[in-house]
Tab-separated table of C-alpha atoms in Angstrom:
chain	number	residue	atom	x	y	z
A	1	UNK	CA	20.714	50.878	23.285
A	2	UNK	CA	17.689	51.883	25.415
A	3	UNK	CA	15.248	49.455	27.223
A	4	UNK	CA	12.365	49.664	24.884
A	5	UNK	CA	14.910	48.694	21.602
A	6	UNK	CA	16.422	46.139	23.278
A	7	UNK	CA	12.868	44.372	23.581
A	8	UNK	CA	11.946	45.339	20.259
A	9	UNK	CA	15.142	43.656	19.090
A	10	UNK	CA	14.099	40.371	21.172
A	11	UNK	CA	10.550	40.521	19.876
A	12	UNK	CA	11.907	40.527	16.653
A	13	UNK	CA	14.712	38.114	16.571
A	14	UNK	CA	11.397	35.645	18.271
A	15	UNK	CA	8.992	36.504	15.107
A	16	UNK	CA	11.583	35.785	12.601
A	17	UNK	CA	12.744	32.321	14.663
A	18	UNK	CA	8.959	31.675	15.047
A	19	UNK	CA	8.744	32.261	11.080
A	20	UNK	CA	11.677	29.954	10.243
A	21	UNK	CA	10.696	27.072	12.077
A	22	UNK	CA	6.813	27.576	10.737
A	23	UNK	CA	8.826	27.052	7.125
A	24	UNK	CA	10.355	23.922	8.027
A	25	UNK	CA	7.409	22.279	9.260
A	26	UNK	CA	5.394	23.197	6.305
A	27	UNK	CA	8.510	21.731	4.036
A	28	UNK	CA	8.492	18.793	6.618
A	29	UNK	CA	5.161	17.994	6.245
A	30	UNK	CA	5.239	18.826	2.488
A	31	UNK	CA	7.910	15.889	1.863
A	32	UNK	CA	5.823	13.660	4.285
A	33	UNK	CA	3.116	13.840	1.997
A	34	UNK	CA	5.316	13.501	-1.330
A	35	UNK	CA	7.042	10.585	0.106
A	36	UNK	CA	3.914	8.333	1.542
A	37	UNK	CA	2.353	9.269	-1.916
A	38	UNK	CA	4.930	7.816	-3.856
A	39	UNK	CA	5.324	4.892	-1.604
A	40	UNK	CA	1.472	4.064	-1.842
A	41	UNK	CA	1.936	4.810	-6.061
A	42	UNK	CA	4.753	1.611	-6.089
A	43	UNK	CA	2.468	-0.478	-3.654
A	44	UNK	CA	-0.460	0.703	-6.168
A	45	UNK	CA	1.273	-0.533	-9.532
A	46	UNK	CA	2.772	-3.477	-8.213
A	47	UNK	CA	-1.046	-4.915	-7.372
A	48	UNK	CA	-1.170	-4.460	-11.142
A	49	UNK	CA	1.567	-6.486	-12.561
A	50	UNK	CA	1.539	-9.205	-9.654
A	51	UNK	CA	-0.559	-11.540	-10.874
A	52	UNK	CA	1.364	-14.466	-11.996
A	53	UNK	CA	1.825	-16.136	-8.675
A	54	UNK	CA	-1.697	-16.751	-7.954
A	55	UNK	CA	-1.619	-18.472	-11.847
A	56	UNK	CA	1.202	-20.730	-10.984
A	57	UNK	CA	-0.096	-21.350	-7.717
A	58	UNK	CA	-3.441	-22.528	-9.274
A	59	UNK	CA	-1.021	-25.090	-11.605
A	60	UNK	CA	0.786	-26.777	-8.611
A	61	UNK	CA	-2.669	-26.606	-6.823
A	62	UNK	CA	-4.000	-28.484	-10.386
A	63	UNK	CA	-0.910	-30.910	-10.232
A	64	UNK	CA	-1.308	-31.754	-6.891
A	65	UNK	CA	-5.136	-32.377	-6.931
A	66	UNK	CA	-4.907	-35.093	-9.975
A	67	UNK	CA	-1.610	-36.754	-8.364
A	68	UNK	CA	-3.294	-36.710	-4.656
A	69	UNK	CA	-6.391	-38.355	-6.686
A	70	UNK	CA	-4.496	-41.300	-8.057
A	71	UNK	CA	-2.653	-42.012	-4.978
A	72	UNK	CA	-5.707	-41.693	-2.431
A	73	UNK	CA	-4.649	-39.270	-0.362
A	74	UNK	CA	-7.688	-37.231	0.610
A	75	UNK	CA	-6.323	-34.818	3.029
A	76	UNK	CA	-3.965	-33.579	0.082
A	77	UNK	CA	-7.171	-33.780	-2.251
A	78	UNK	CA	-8.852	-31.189	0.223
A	79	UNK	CA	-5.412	-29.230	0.399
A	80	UNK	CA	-5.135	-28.438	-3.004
A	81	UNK	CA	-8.721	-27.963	-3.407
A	82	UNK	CA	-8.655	-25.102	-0.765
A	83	UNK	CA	-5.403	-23.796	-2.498
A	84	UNK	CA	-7.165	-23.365	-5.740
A	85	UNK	CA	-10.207	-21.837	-4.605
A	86	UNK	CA	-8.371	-19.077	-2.325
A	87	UNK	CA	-6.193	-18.193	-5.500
A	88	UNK	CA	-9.249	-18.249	-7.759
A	89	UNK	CA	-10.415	-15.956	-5.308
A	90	UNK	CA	-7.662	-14.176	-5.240
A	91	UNK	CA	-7.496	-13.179	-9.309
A	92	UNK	CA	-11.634	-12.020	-8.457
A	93	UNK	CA	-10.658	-9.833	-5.807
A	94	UNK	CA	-7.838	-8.067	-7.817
A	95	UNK	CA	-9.615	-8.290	-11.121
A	96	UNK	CA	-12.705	-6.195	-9.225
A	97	UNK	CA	-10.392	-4.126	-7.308
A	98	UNK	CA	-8.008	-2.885	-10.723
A	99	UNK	CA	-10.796	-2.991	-13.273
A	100	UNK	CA	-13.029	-0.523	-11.724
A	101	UNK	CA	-10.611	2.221	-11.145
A	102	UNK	CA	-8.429	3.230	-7.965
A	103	UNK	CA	-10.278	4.084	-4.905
A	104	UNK	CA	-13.234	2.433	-6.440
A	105	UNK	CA	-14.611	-1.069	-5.876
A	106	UNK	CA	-18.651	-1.632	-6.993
A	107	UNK	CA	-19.201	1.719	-8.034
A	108	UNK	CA	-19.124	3.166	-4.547
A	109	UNK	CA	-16.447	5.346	-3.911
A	110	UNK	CA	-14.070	6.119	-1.325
């Protein structure tokens, strides 16, 4: 083999190593994507079906207010009226956030 197909051979062997690694990163980055998009699809659908806590939490918050009113206790009567406001709020927030679309909130989107 002479000189100049020697470095021909090298310069070759480099493109086609250079090529190979371009390919994984692009199917790295590729399954990056795929992956934090499907994560952010289960985060996206649970918001939608979670909504029951914040109801039961309103009950207990309920319960507690009318039993901290017959015994007196007014720093449990403020408790539980705090409680049931922040859920209330809550149920608002997620109601605004699912009803007008994803990526959307007030007609202004993202």
């Amino acid at each position: 083999m002479t000189k100049g197909a020697i470095t021909f051979f090298h310069l070759q062997k480099a493109k086609d190593t250079k090529q190979k690694l371009q390919e994984k990163v692009y199917l790295m980055k590729r399954k990056i994507k795929k992956s934090t998009f499907e994560v952010k699809e289960k985060f996206y659908r649970k918001s939608n079906i979670n909504r029951t806590g914040n109801y039961v939490s309103i009950i207990v918050g309920v319960l507690l207010l009318i039993m901290s009113w017959y015994v007196q206790i007014e720093w449990l009567i403020w408790l539980s009226t705090i409680s049931i406001f922040s859920n209330v709020f809550l149920l608002t927030i997620k109601g605004a956030m699912n009803g007008k679309g994803r990526g959307q909130m007030n007609g202004i989107t993202k």
